[in-house]
Amino acid sequence: MTTDLPDIVRDLPGLRQQVADWKRAGEPVAVVPTMGALHEGHLSLVRAAAAQAPRVIVTIFVNPRQFNSAADLAAYPRTEEADRLKLAGQGADLVFVPPVEEVYPPGFSTTVSVAGLSEGLCGAHRPGHFDGVATVVAKLFTMTQADLAFFGEKDFQQLCIVRRLAVDLNLPISIVGCPTFREADGLAMSSRNVRLTAQGRAQAPALHTELRRVAGELASGKTMAECEVLARAAILAAGYTEVEYLELRAESGLVPLDRPTGAARLLVAAWIDGVRLIDNVPIAGGAV
Ligand code: PAF
């Protein structure tokens, strides 16, 4: 039985034709942008999209413009057939898998750059990354003409950037952020988790454990300045080799904070087993 497998479309005219048919029938369209190597976190976004829109497009495009190194781009997993099988029964109608030339035809010269929001946190460690993300997301929105788009909160800075660009460019699309999907031991789901050794995989959940512990301390009145040194040491002691950043930011505008005022996020990036993992937790009104 493969009847609920979504169709694969690779070209823009084919995509436009299908979307036009849906829109003519009065059916709103949701998009879930991905780079493939789908896991349960992606599937939870697809299910959330299907719960809110009658038509769901999943895009699979390993976007060369958001990689900092050619080796990283070449090593990125491409698992199209397995991804399509995973999407069976999740509510996706169509998978858009464009070749690079369909997204970036010869002569392509435009970059979408969201100033400010792109600069700290991951942006400080991955030069050009968020310009690549913003450019491809703007393209995917205009290519799919979707009415809603679903993104995970795990990439919280990315979510903020996408919200900003949709407003700034007057794109007629609603951005829906969905909570981070976690393994039973708390590790945030990520396509990178499969690259961990058994030992690294066993140690990796310490990142979330430490985020929760610090979030509790912040909620009980401590400042980041009081928490940060100990937290970084605890993450390293758990088996991580480097903590790139551990920061408290306001959800609105990602303004750096020393103590939570209003809706805030505690965000971290750290390396384990040569794999860079990111995570964050919400801190609202002093509660974890
Ligand atoms: O989060 C991702 O997988 C990518 O950054 C995205 C949003 C699909 C853009 O390539």
Short mmCIF file of C-alpha atoms and ligand atoms in Angstrom, two decimals:
data_model
loop_
_atom_site.label_atom_id
_atom_site.label_comp_id
_atom_site.label_asym_id
_atom_site.label_seq_id
_atom_site.Cartn_x
_atom_site.Cartn_y
_atom_site.Cartn_z
CA MET A 1 0.00 0.00 0.00
CA THR A 2 1.65 3.20 -1.14
CA THR A 3 -1.48 5.28 -1.76
CA ASP A 4 -0.72 7.83 0.93
CA LEU A 5 2.80 8.46 -0.34
CA PRO A 6 3.12 12.11 -1.38
CA ASP A 7 3.86 12.98 -5.02
CA ILE A 8 7.36 14.19 -5.87
CA VAL A 9 7.63 17.35 -7.97
CA ARG A 10 11.00 18.71 -9.08
CA ASP A 11 10.19 21.65 -11.34
CA LEU A 12 8.63 25.03 -10.64
CA PRO A 13 5.96 24.88 -13.40
CA GLY A 14 4.75 21.51 -12.02
CA LEU A 15 4.63 22.91 -8.50
CA ARG A 16 2.82 26.08 -9.58
CA GLN A 17 0.23 24.04 -11.52
CA GLN A 18 -0.60 21.91 -8.48
CA VAL A 19 -0.74 24.88 -6.11
CA ALA A 20 -2.96 26.80 -8.56
CA ASP A 21 -5.40 23.87 -8.66
CA TRP A 22 -5.56 23.77 -4.86
CA LYS A 23 -6.03 27.52 -4.57
CA ARG A 24 -8.77 27.46 -7.23
CA ALA A 25 -10.54 24.87 -5.07
CA GLY A 26 -10.23 27.26 -2.09
CA GLU A 27 -7.74 25.03 -0.24
CA PRO A 28 -5.09 26.85 1.83
CA VAL A 29 -1.57 25.49 1.44
CA ALA A 30 1.05 24.94 4.16
CA VAL A 31 4.75 24.40 3.58
CA VAL A 32 7.31 22.61 5.75
CA PRO A 33 10.78 23.57 4.48
CA THR A 34 13.46 20.92 5.14
CA MET A 35 16.86 19.78 3.92
CA GLY A 36 15.76 16.14 4.05
CA ALA A 37 17.27 13.44 6.31
CA LEU A 38 13.86 13.56 7.94
CA HIS A 39 13.36 12.55 11.57
CA GLU A 40 10.42 12.61 13.99
CA GLY A 41 10.92 16.35 14.58
CA HIS A 42 10.25 17.06 10.90
CA LEU A 43 7.31 14.67 10.87
CA SER A 44 5.79 16.47 13.87
CA LEU A 45 5.94 19.69 11.80
CA VAL A 46 4.20 17.94 8.90
CA ARG A 47 1.46 16.68 11.22
CA ALA A 48 1.04 20.16 12.71
CA ALA A 49 0.79 21.60 9.19
CA ALA A 50 -1.79 19.00 8.15
CA ALA A 51 -3.86 19.83 11.23
CA GLN A 52 -4.07 23.47 10.12
CA ALA A 53 -4.18 23.33 6.32
CA PRO A 54 -5.92 20.99 3.85
CA ARG A 55 -2.83 20.89 1.61
CA VAL A 56 0.75 20.38 2.75
CA ILE A 57 3.96 20.71 0.75
CA VAL A 58 7.25 19.44 2.20
CA THR A 59 10.31 20.91 0.50
CA ILE A 60 13.56 18.94 0.47
CA PHE A 61 16.46 21.06 -0.69
CA VAL A 62 20.02 20.88 0.61
CA ASN A 63 20.70 24.58 0.25
CA PRO A 64 24.33 25.15 -0.80
CA ARG A 65 24.16 28.83 0.22
CA GLN A 66 23.78 28.10 3.93
CA PHE A 67 26.83 25.84 4.31
CA ASN A 68 30.11 27.31 5.51
CA SER A 69 32.28 24.61 3.97
CA ALA A 70 32.16 22.58 0.76
CA ALA A 71 33.06 19.44 2.73
CA ASP A 72 30.09 19.92 5.06
CA LEU A 73 27.77 20.39 2.07
CA ALA A 74 29.13 17.28 0.35
CA ALA A 75 28.77 15.21 3.53
CA TYR A 76 25.15 16.27 4.17
CA PRO A 77 22.93 13.15 4.00
CA ARG A 78 20.69 12.85 0.94
CA THR A 79 18.02 10.23 1.62
CA GLU A 80 15.17 11.17 -0.71
CA GLU A 81 13.49 7.79 -1.08
CA ALA A 82 13.66 7.03 2.67
CA ASP A 83 12.33 10.54 3.36
CA ARG A 84 9.37 10.00 1.03
CA LEU A 85 8.54 6.71 2.76
CA LYS A 86 8.70 8.39 6.18
CA LEU A 87 6.19 10.98 4.95
CA ALA A 88 3.58 8.30 4.18
CA GLY A 89 0.49 8.83 6.28
CA GLN A 90 1.75 12.06 7.89
CA GLY A 91 -0.47 14.40 5.87
CA ALA A 92 1.92 15.66 3.17
CA ASP A 93 0.39 15.94 -0.32
CA LEU A 94 3.49 16.86 -2.27
CA VAL A 95 7.25 16.83 -1.83
CA PHE A 96 9.07 19.53 -3.75
CA VAL A 97 12.64 18.39 -4.46
CA PRO A 98 14.13 20.96 -6.84
CA PRO A 99 17.59 20.59 -8.35
CA VAL A 100 19.97 23.43 -7.47
CA GLU A 101 19.47 25.15 -10.88
CA GLU A 102 15.71 25.37 -10.30
CA VAL A 103 16.29 27.41 -7.13
CA TYR A 104 19.42 29.26 -8.25
CA PRO A 105 19.36 29.54 -12.04
CA PRO A 106 22.48 30.84 -13.83
CA GLY A 107 22.94 34.52 -13.08
CA PHE A 108 21.14 34.35 -9.73
CA SER A 109 22.36 37.46 -7.88
CA THR A 110 19.97 38.21 -5.03
CA THR A 111 20.66 37.77 -1.33
CA VAL A 112 18.12 38.27 1.43
CA SER A 113 19.90 39.43 4.57
CA VAL A 114 18.13 40.05 7.85
CA ALA A 115 20.37 42.48 9.72
CA GLY A 116 20.70 42.37 13.51
CA LEU A 117 18.89 39.08 14.17
CA SER A 118 21.41 37.20 11.99
CA GLU A 119 24.48 38.54 13.74
CA GLY A 120 24.86 36.95 17.20
CA LEU A 121 24.49 33.36 18.47
CA CYS A 122 24.87 30.91 15.53
CA GLY A 123 25.40 33.84 13.14
CA ALA A 124 28.60 34.81 14.95
CA HIS A 125 30.06 31.33 14.39
CA ARG A 126 28.70 30.57 10.91
CA PRO A 127 29.41 33.59 8.68
CA GLY A 128 26.89 33.92 5.84
CA HIS A 129 24.77 31.04 7.10
CA PHE A 130 21.63 33.05 7.83
CA ASP A 131 21.88 35.00 4.56
CA GLY A 132 21.74 31.61 2.86
CA VAL A 133 18.79 30.53 5.00
CA ALA A 134 16.88 33.80 4.50
CA THR A 135 17.48 33.73 0.75
CA VAL A 136 16.30 30.16 0.27
CA VAL A 137 13.33 30.54 2.60
CA ALA A 138 12.17 33.66 0.71
CA LYS A 139 12.54 31.68 -2.53
CA LEU A 140 10.67 28.65 -1.18
CA PHE A 141 7.84 30.89 0.04
CA THR A 142 7.45 32.57 -3.34
CA MET A 143 7.91 29.30 -5.26
CA THR A 144 5.28 27.42 -3.24
CA GLN A 145 2.98 30.43 -2.66
CA ALA A 146 2.07 28.78 0.62
CA ASP A 147 -0.32 30.48 3.06
CA LEU A 148 1.33 29.01 6.17
CA ALA A 149 4.87 27.82 6.94
CA PHE A 150 5.95 25.56 9.80
CA PHE A 151 9.35 25.76 11.53
CA GLY A 152 10.76 24.09 14.64
CA GLU A 153 11.70 26.15 17.68
CA LYS A 154 14.92 24.16 17.97
CA ASP A 155 16.38 26.57 15.41
CA PHE A 156 15.02 29.50 17.36
CA GLN A 157 17.22 32.16 15.79
CA GLN A 158 16.24 30.89 12.34
CA LEU A 159 12.57 31.10 13.32
CA CYS A 160 13.00 34.74 14.44
CA ILE A 161 14.78 35.59 11.18
CA VAL A 162 12.07 33.94 9.08
CA ARG A 163 9.32 35.81 10.95
CA ARG A 164 11.17 39.09 10.38
CA LEU A 165 11.75 38.54 6.68
CA ALA A 166 8.10 37.58 6.09
CA VAL A 167 7.01 40.86 7.71
CA ASP A 168 9.71 42.98 6.07
CA LEU A 169 9.01 41.65 2.56
CA ASN A 170 5.19 41.73 3.03
CA LEU A 171 5.02 38.03 2.18
CA PRO A 172 1.40 36.83 2.45
CA ILE A 173 2.30 33.88 4.68
CA SER A 174 1.78 33.06 8.38
CA ILE A 175 4.82 31.62 10.17
CA VAL A 176 4.01 28.93 12.73
CA GLY A 177 6.69 27.95 15.27
CA CYS A 178 6.39 24.45 16.79
CA PRO A 179 7.96 23.19 20.05
CA THR A 180 11.22 21.23 19.86
CA PHE A 181 10.68 17.51 19.46
CA ARG A 182 12.90 15.53 21.86
CA GLU A 183 14.16 12.00 22.37
CA ALA A 184 12.95 10.35 25.59
CA ASP A 185 16.18 11.42 27.34
CA GLY A 186 15.67 15.07 26.37
CA LEU A 187 18.11 15.33 23.46
CA ALA A 188 16.63 17.65 20.83
CA MET A 189 15.97 15.76 17.58
CA SER A 190 18.40 16.74 14.85
CA SER A 191 19.67 15.24 11.60
CA ARG A 192 23.13 15.55 13.15
CA ASN A 193 22.40 13.14 16.04
CA VAL A 194 23.10 10.10 13.84
CA ARG A 195 26.71 11.28 13.52
CA LEU A 196 27.32 10.82 17.26
CA THR A 197 29.24 7.79 18.54
CA ALA A 198 27.43 5.57 21.06
CA GLN A 199 29.35 7.31 23.84
CA GLY A 200 28.59 10.79 22.46
CA ARG A 201 24.93 9.89 22.07
CA ALA A 202 24.84 8.77 25.73
CA GLN A 203 26.47 12.04 26.87
CA ALA A 204 24.61 14.44 24.56
CA PRO A 205 21.39 14.84 26.65
CA ALA A 206 23.49 16.68 29.28
CA LEU A 207 23.05 19.79 27.15
CA HIS A 208 19.30 19.86 27.72
CA THR A 209 19.69 18.81 31.36
CA GLU A 210 21.99 21.79 31.95
CA LEU A 211 19.68 24.18 30.08
CA ARG A 212 16.81 23.13 32.33
CA ARG A 213 18.94 23.48 35.46
CA VAL A 214 20.09 27.00 34.51
CA ALA A 215 16.54 27.93 33.49
CA GLY A 216 15.43 26.92 37.00
CA GLU A 217 18.14 29.09 38.59
CA LEU A 218 17.20 32.07 36.42
CA ALA A 219 13.56 31.59 37.35
CA SER A 220 14.50 31.63 41.02
CA GLY A 221 16.26 35.01 40.66
CA LYS A 222 19.88 34.27 39.67
CA THR A 223 21.49 36.20 36.81
CA MET A 224 23.27 34.80 33.74
CA ALA A 225 26.52 36.27 35.04
CA GLU A 226 26.08 34.12 38.16
CA CYS A 227 25.12 30.94 36.24
CA GLU A 228 27.23 30.94 33.10
CA VAL A 229 30.69 29.82 34.25
CA LEU A 230 29.36 26.85 36.19
CA ALA A 231 27.00 25.86 33.39
CA ARG A 232 29.73 25.92 30.75
CA ALA A 233 31.95 23.81 33.04
CA ALA A 234 29.14 21.30 33.61
CA ILE A 235 28.55 20.91 29.85
CA LEU A 236 32.28 20.30 29.28
CA ALA A 237 32.44 17.89 32.22
CA ALA A 238 29.60 15.89 30.67
CA GLY A 239 31.71 15.16 27.56
CA TYR A 240 31.27 18.18 25.30
CA THR A 241 34.54 19.58 23.89
CA GLU A 242 33.51 23.21 23.33
CA VAL A 243 30.65 25.52 24.29
CA GLU A 244 30.27 28.09 21.48
CA TYR A 245 27.69 30.15 23.29
CA LEU A 246 25.28 29.99 26.20
CA GLU A 247 23.09 33.06 26.22
CA LEU A 248 19.83 34.42 27.53
CA ARG A 249 17.91 36.41 24.94
CA ALA A 250 14.52 38.11 24.79
CA GLU A 251 12.23 36.18 22.43
CA SER A 252 11.30 39.46 20.85
CA GLY A 253 14.26 40.80 18.88
CA LEU A 254 16.74 38.36 20.50
CA VAL A 255 18.03 41.15 22.75
CA PRO A 256 20.74 39.88 25.20
CA LEU A 257 19.52 39.68 28.81
CA ASP A 258 21.15 39.04 32.15
CA ARG A 259 17.90 38.01 33.81
CA PRO A 260 14.59 36.96 32.25
CA THR A 261 12.20 39.84 31.75
CA GLY A 262 9.12 38.83 29.77
CA ALA A 263 9.33 35.90 27.35
CA ALA A 264 12.98 34.82 27.10
CA ARG A 265 15.03 31.93 25.71
CA LEU A 266 18.15 30.31 27.01
CA LEU A 267 20.12 29.19 23.96
CA VAL A 268 23.22 27.04 23.59
CA ALA A 269 25.55 25.66 20.91
CA ALA A 270 28.19 23.10 21.83
CA TRP A 271 30.42 20.48 20.18
CA ILE A 272 30.54 16.81 21.02
CA ASP A 273 32.22 14.06 18.95
CA GLY A 274 33.04 16.68 16.29
CA VAL A 275 29.30 17.38 15.92
CA ARG A 276 27.83 20.81 16.60
CA LEU A 277 24.54 20.62 18.51
CA ILE A 278 22.19 23.48 19.38
CA ASP A 279 19.28 23.65 21.80
CA ASN A 280 17.17 26.18 23.69
CA VAL A 281 14.44 26.35 26.32
CA PRO A 282 11.76 28.96 26.87
CA ILE A 283 11.72 30.96 30.10
CA ALA A 284 8.42 32.77 30.46
CA GLY A 285 7.53 35.05 33.37
CA GLY A 286 10.11 33.40 35.60
CA ALA A 287 8.78 29.84 34.97
CA VAL A 288 10.73 27.09 33.13
O1 PAF B 1 16.09 24.28 9.09
C1 PAF B 1 16.43 23.84 7.97
O2 PAF B 1 16.40 22.63 7.70
C2 PAF B 1 16.91 24.81 6.89
O3 PAF B 1 17.65 25.85 7.44
C3 PAF B 1 15.77 25.35 6.02
C4 PAF B 1 14.80 26.20 6.82
C5 PAF B 1 15.03 24.20 5.36
C6 PAF B 1 16.34 26.25 4.91
O4 PAF B 1 17.21 25.53 4.08
#
